[in-house]
Coordinates of C-alpha atoms in Angstrom, one line a residue:
X1 CA 10.3 -6.7 -11.5
X2 CA 10.6 -2.9 -10.1
X3 CA 9.2 -2.1 -5.8
X4 CA 7.1 0.8 -5.3
X5 CA 7.6 1.2 -1.7
X6 CA 5.4 3.3 0.5
X7 CA 6.0 4.1 4.3
X8 CA 2.9 5.4 5.6
X9 CA 2.1 7.1 8.5
X10 CA -0.7 9.4 8.8
X11 CA -1.4 9.3 5.3
X12 CA -5.1 8.5 4.9
X13 CA -6.3 11.7 2.6
X14 CA -3.0 11.4 0.4
X15 CA -2.5 7.5 0.2
X16 CA -4.9 6.4 -2.2
X17 CA -3.7 9.4 -4.6
X18 CA 0.2 8.1 -4.4
X19 CA -0.9 4.9 -4.8
X20 CA -3.4 4.9 -7.9
X21 CA -0.1 7.4 -9.7
X22 CA 1.5 4.3 -9.5
X23 CA -1.1 1.5 -10.4
X24 CA -3.1 3.8 -13.1
X25 CA 0.6 3.3 -15.3
X26 CA 1.3 -0.5 -14.8
X27 CA 0.9 -2.4 -17.9
X28 CA 1.8 -6.0 -17.1
X29 CA 1.4 -6.4 -13.5
X30 CA 4.8 -8.8 -14.5
X31 CA 6.5 -5.9 -14.1
X32 CA 6.0 -3.9 -10.4
X33 CA 4.5 -4.2 -6.9
X34 CA 2.9 -1.9 -4.5
X35 CA 4.2 -2.3 -1.0
X36 CA 2.8 -0.5 1.6
X37 CA 4.1 -0.4 4.8
X38 CA 2.2 1.9 7.4
X39 CA 3.7 3.0 10.8
X40 CA 2.1 4.4 14.0
X41 CA -0.5 6.1 12.5
X42 CA -3.4 8.0 14.6
X43 CA -6.1 8.2 11.7
X44 CA -7.0 5.1 9.4
X45 CA -4.0 4.9 7.5
X46 CA -4.1 1.3 7.5
X47 CA -7.2 0.8 6.2
X48 CA -7.2 2.6 3.7
X49 CA -4.0 0.9 2.8
X50 CA -6.4 -2.8 3.3
X51 CA -9.1 -1.7 0.8
X52 CA -6.7 -0.6 -1.5
X53 CA -5.2 -4.2 -1.6
X54 CA -8.7 -5.4 -1.9
X55 CA -9.0 -3.5 -4.9
X56 CA -5.6 -4.7 -6.7
X57 CA -4.9 -8.0 -4.8
X58 CA -1.7 -9.3 -7.0
X59 CA 0.1 -5.5 -7.0
X60 CA -0.6 -4.4 -4.1
X61 CA 1.1 -6.0 -0.8
X62 CA 1.2 -4.1 3.2
X63 CA 2.5 -4.3 6.1
X64 CA 2.9 -2.3 9.5
X65 CA 5.9 -1.6 11.0
X66 CA 7.6 -0.2 14.4
X67 CA 7.1 3.6 14.5
X68 CA 9.0 5.8 11.3
X69 CA 9.8 6.3 8.4
X70 CA 13.1 3.4 8.2
X71 CA 11.6 1.2 9.6
X72 CA 8.6 1.3 7.1
X73 CA 11.3 1.1 4.3
X74 CA 13.3 -1.4 6.3
X75 CA 10.7 -3.9 6.3
X76 CA 9.0 -2.5 2.8
X77 CA 12.8 -3.7 1.4
X78 CA 12.6 -7.1 3.4
X79 CA 9.0 -8.0 2.0
X80 CA 10.0 -6.4 -1.8
X81 CA 10.3 -9.0 -4.5
X82 CA 11.4 -7.0 -7.6
X83 CA 15.7 -6.7 -8.1
X84 CA 15.2 -3.0 -7.8
X85 CA 13.4 -0.9 -5.3
X86 CA 12.0 2.3 -5.8
X87 CA 10.7 4.5 -2.9
X88 CA 7.9 6.3 -2.8
X89 CA 6.9 8.9 0.1
X90 CA 2.9 8.0 0.8
X91 CA 1.7 12.3 0.4
X92 CA 4.0 12.1 -3.2
X93 CA 2.6 11.0 -6.6
X94 CA 5.0 8.2 -9.4
X95 CA 5.2 11.5 -12.7
X96 CA 2.8 10.3 -15.6
X97 CA 4.1 8.3 -17.6
X98 CA 7.7 7.2 -15.5
X99 CA 7.2 3.7 -14.8
X100 CA 7.5 2.7 -18.8
X101 CA 10.7 4.4 -18.4
X102 CA 11.3 2.9 -15.2
X103 CA 11.1 -0.6 -16.0
X104 CA 12.4 0.2 -19.7
X105 CA 15.8 1.3 -17.8
X106 CA 15.9 -2.3 -15.5
X107 CA 15.6 -4.3 -18.8
X108 CA 19.5 -3.9 -18.4
X109 CA 20.6 -4.4 -15.6
X110 CA 23.5 -4.1 -14.8
X111 CA 24.5 -0.2 -13.1
X112 CA 23.8 -0.1 -9.3
X113 CA 21.4 3.2 -9.3
X114 CA 19.4 4.9 -11.7
X115 CA 18.7 8.9 -11.0
X116 CA 16.4 10.6 -12.4
X117 CA 15.1 14.5 -12.7
X118 CA 12.1 14.8 -10.7
X119 CA 9.0 18.5 -9.7
X120 CA 9.0 20.2 -6.5
X121 CA 5.6 21.6 -6.1
X122 CA 5.5 22.7 -10.5
X123 CA 9.1 23.7 -10.5
X124 CA 10.7 20.8 -12.7
X125 CA 14.7 19.8 -11.2
X126 CA 16.2 18.4 -14.2
X127 CA 19.3 15.9 -12.9
X128 CA 21.6 16.6 -16.3
X129 CA 19.8 17.9 -19.7
X130 CA 21.3 14.0 -21.2
X131 CA 21.1 10.0 -19.7
X132 CA 24.7 10.8 -18.7
X133 CA 26.7 7.4 -17.3
X134 CA 28.8 7.3 -14.9
X135 CA 31.5 4.4 -14.5
X136 CA 34.5 3.6 -12.0
X137 CA 36.5 5.9 -13.3
X138 CA 34.7 8.5 -13.5
X139 CA 31.9 8.1 -10.8
X140 CA 33.7 9.6 -7.9
X141 CA 32.9 12.7 -9.7
X142 CA 29.7 12.8 -8.7
X143 CA 30.0 11.1 -6.0
X144 CA 31.0 14.3 -4.9
X145 CA 28.7 16.3 -6.9
X146 CA 26.0 14.5 -5.4
X147 CA 27.3 15.2 -1.2
X148 CA 28.1 19.2 -2.2
X149 CA 24.2 19.3 -3.1
X150 CA 22.4 16.6 -1.1
X151 CA 19.4 18.6 -1.2
X152 CA 19.2 18.4 -4.6
X153 CA 21.1 14.8 -5.0
X154 CA 20.8 13.2 -1.3
X155 CA 16.9 11.7 -1.5
X156 CA 16.2 8.3 -2.2
X157 CA 13.5 9.5 -3.9
X158 CA 13.5 9.5 -7.9
X159 CA 16.4 6.4 -7.8
X160 CA 16.2 2.3 -8.4
X161 CA 18.5 0.8 -5.7
X162 CA 20.1 -2.0 -6.7
X163 CA 17.9 -5.3 -3.9
X164 CA 20.6 -7.4 -4.7
X165 CA 23.7 -4.3 -3.9
X166 CA 21.6 -3.9 -0.6
X167 CA 21.4 -7.1 0.5
X168 CA 24.8 -8.5 0.1
X169 CA 26.3 -4.9 1.7
X170 CA 23.6 -5.9 4.4
X171 CA 22.3 -1.9 3.9
X172 CA 19.6 -0.5 6.1
X173 CA 18.3 2.8 7.0
X174 CA 19.3 4.1 10.3
X175 CA 16.0 3.7 12.3
X176 CA 18.0 6.1 15.2
X177 CA 18.0 8.8 13.0
X178 CA 15.2 11.4 13.4
X179 CA 15.5 13.6 10.1
X180 CA 18.7 13.0 7.6
X181 CA 17.7 9.4 7.1
X182 CA 18.2 9.4 4.0
X183 CA 21.4 11.4 3.2
X184 CA 22.5 8.8 5.3
X185 CA 21.1 5.6 3.7
X186 CA 22.8 7.8 0.5
X187 CA 25.7 7.8 1.7
X188 CA 26.5 4.3 2.9
X189 CA 25.0 3.3 -0.7
X190 CA 26.9 5.2 -3.0
X191 CA 30.3 2.9 -0.9
X192 CA 28.5 0.2 -3.0
X193 CA 28.5 2.1 -6.6
X194 CA 30.5 2.2 -9.3
X195 CA 28.1 2.5 -12.2
X196 CA 25.3 5.0 -12.1
X197 CA 22.8 6.6 -15.1
X198 CA 21.3 9.8 -15.0
X199 CA 18.4 10.7 -16.4
X200 CA 16.7 13.7 -17.8
X201 CA 13.3 11.9 -17.3
X202 CA 11.0 13.1 -15.0
X203 CA 9.8 10.0 -12.2
X204 CA 8.7 12.3 -9.7
X205 CA 6.5 14.6 -8.2
X206 CA 6.9 15.7 -4.9
X207 CA 4.2 17.5 -2.7
X208 CA 5.3 21.0 -0.8
X209 CA 3.2 19.1 2.5
X210 CA 3.9 21.7 4.7
X211 CA 3.8 19.0 7.8
X212 CA 6.6 17.1 6.3
X213 CA 8.9 16.2 9.2
X214 CA 11.4 18.4 7.2
X215 CA 9.3 21.3 6.6
X216 CA 7.5 21.0 10.5
X217 CA 9.3 23.3 13.0
X218 CA 9.2 20.7 16.5
X219 CA 12.8 22.4 18.3
X220 CA 14.1 18.6 18.6
X221 CA 15.7 19.0 15.1
X222 CA 19.0 20.1 15.5
X223 CA 20.4 17.9 17.6
X224 CA 18.8 15.2 15.2
X225 CA 20.6 16.3 12.0
X226 CA 23.5 16.8 14.0
X227 CA 23.4 13.8 15.1
X228 CA 23.5 12.8 11.6
X229 CA 25.7 14.2 10.5
X230 CA 28.7 12.7 13.1
X231 CA 27.8 9.6 12.1
X232 CA 27.8 10.3 8.2
X233 CA 30.9 12.1 9.2
X234 CA 33.0 8.9 11.1
X235 CA 31.7 6.9 8.1
X236 CA 33.4 9.7 5.5
X237 CA 36.3 8.9 7.2
X238 CA 36.8 5.3 8.0
X239 CA 35.1 4.3 5.0
X240 CA 35.2 7.4 2.2
X241 CA 37.8 9.5 3.0
X242 CA 38.4 10.8 -0.8
X243 CA 35.0 12.7 0.3
X244 CA 36.1 14.5 3.2
X245 CA 35.7 17.7 1.3
X246 CA 32.5 16.9 -0.2
X247 CA 31.5 15.8 2.9
X248 CA 32.4 19.1 4.5
X249 CA 30.1 20.7 2.1
X250 CA 27.4 18.3 2.9
X251 CA 27.6 19.4 6.7
X252 CA 27.3 22.9 6.0
X253 CA 24.6 23.0 3.8
X254 CA 22.6 20.6 6.8
X255 CA 23.5 23.6 9.1
X256 CA 21.8 26.5 6.8
X257 CA 18.6 23.2 7.4
X258 CA 19.1 23.5 11.0
X259 CA 18.5 28.0 10.8
X260 CA 16.2 28.1 8.4
X261 CA 14.3 25.0 9.4
X262 CA 14.4 25.5 13.5
X263 CA 16.2 28.2 14.4
X264 CA 14.7 30.8 12.7
X265 CA 11.0 29.0 11.9
X266 CA 8.5 31.1 12.0
X267 CA 6.7 28.4 14.3
X268 CA 10.0 29.5 16.8
X269 CA 8.8 31.8 19.5
X270 CA 12.3 32.3 21.0
X271 CA 13.5 36.3 21.1
X272 CA 16.3 37.1 18.8
X273 CA 18.7 36.9 21.7
X274 CA 18.2 33.2 22.2
X275 CA 18.3 32.5 18.3
X276 CA 21.3 33.9 18.3
X277 CA 22.2 31.6 21.0
X278 CA 21.5 29.0 19.9
X279 CA 23.1 29.6 16.5
X280 CA 26.4 29.8 18.1
X281 CA 25.5 26.7 20.2
X282 CA 25.8 24.9 16.7
X283 CA 28.5 26.7 15.5
X284 CA 30.8 25.1 18.4
X285 CA 29.5 22.2 17.7
X286 CA 32.8 19.7 16.9
X287 CA 32.2 18.4 13.4
X288 CA 30.7 22.1 12.6
X289 CA 33.7 24.2 13.3
X290 CA 35.3 20.6 11.5
X291 CA 33.8 21.5 8.4
X292 CA 33.7 24.9 8.7
X293 CA 38.5 25.0 9.1
X294 CA 38.3 22.3 6.4
X295 CA 36.2 24.3 3.4
X296 CA 38.9 26.9 1.9
X297 CA 37.2 30.1 -0.1
X298 CA 36.9 29.1 -2.4
X299 CA 34.8 25.8 -2.1
X300 CA 32.2 28.1 -0.3
X301 CA 31.8 30.9 -2.2
X302 CA 27.8 29.9 -4.2
X303 CA 24.8 31.4 -3.1
X304 CA 23.6 28.3 -1.2
X305 CA 27.0 28.2 0.7
X306 CA 26.9 32.0 1.6
X307 CA 25.9 32.0 5.3
X308 CA 29.3 29.2 6.0
X309 CA 31.3 32.0 4.1
X310 CA 30.3 35.2 6.4
X311 CA 31.0 32.6 9.0
X312 CA 34.2 31.6 7.5
X313 CA 35.0 35.4 7.0
X314 CA 34.5 36.3 10.9
X315 CA 30.8 38.0 9.4
X316 CA 28.6 35.3 10.9
X317 CA 26.1 38.2 12.9
X318 CA 24.9 38.6 8.9
X319 CA 24.7 35.2 8.3
X320 CA 21.1 35.4 10.5
X321 CA 19.8 38.2 7.9
X322 CA 20.4 35.3 4.9
X323 CA 18.6 32.6 7.4
X324 CA 15.6 35.1 7.5
X325 CA 15.5 36.0 4.0
X326 CA 15.1 32.1 3.5
X327 CA 12.8 31.3 5.5
X328 CA 10.5 34.6 4.1
X329 CA 11.4 32.6 0.5
X330 CA 10.7 29.1 1.7
X331 CA 6.9 30.5 3.1
X332 CA 5.9 32.0 -0.4
X333 CA 6.7 28.8 -1.8
X334 CA 4.9 26.7 -0.2
X335 CA 2.4 28.4 0.7
X336 CA 1.7 29.3 -3.4

């Protein structure tokens, strides 16, 4: 059985759509359960969840957790009875026809992780052209690719996680992280993955919700990202040293995210001088300095790492131009 775990916070307007995207595809109730975990909502999210449970009593479980998406997901995993977990955010949707495919692939439960392609708004993100199975001999290269491209690979949605692996290794979402908790969980889960399948099939539709935590400026997330990066670096250094170089790139991609989503955000009312000061302050953080000094020019020679390349070449004064361009691109994409 697959457990679809839905953390829900202030999701009264979208929760029913998310749930319907699942239950409308169920052919055999023994194959799927939906676990909705509401946390600290200021609207009637929990009442919506109760109504949905009344409507589908044999499929839906509901609960309430302490504040935070990590608490919701952790409680959802405790409640869930499926052999596999699939995380669905309350403002997103399961792709049409995806549930049958998820059930089908888990009939052979020998693999540790199943990764599917997905939609971001109307854009298809294809992770592979055909099904690929990574074994103990090849999975390290996949892990390196995932860390080096975190916005593409290191989310917890569009994936099936093995309950046995999570419980055996006592894996949980870090409740002390405000942002980047997905990547932190993925990093720790990957340590135990020896067999991974990647599919071209679309399983998930990610909503370009401009009020999501990642996309909303609040002036505090830079420190949150740095805390997550520092925690991840300690874990990689101690537990997965073979991924050190890939983690450097993971860190530098997050430098971009910090700058685009916070420091150079349109919602940030700081002056250009104040933004430059904030940028330079982040560059002095040890986790950022280590990533920059350990990365080679060749490793940074790609469009997504161009700001880091400029910094490496002592041309950091040009990087804010790229951040501003990215902010403008995101604004257009998220408002269309």
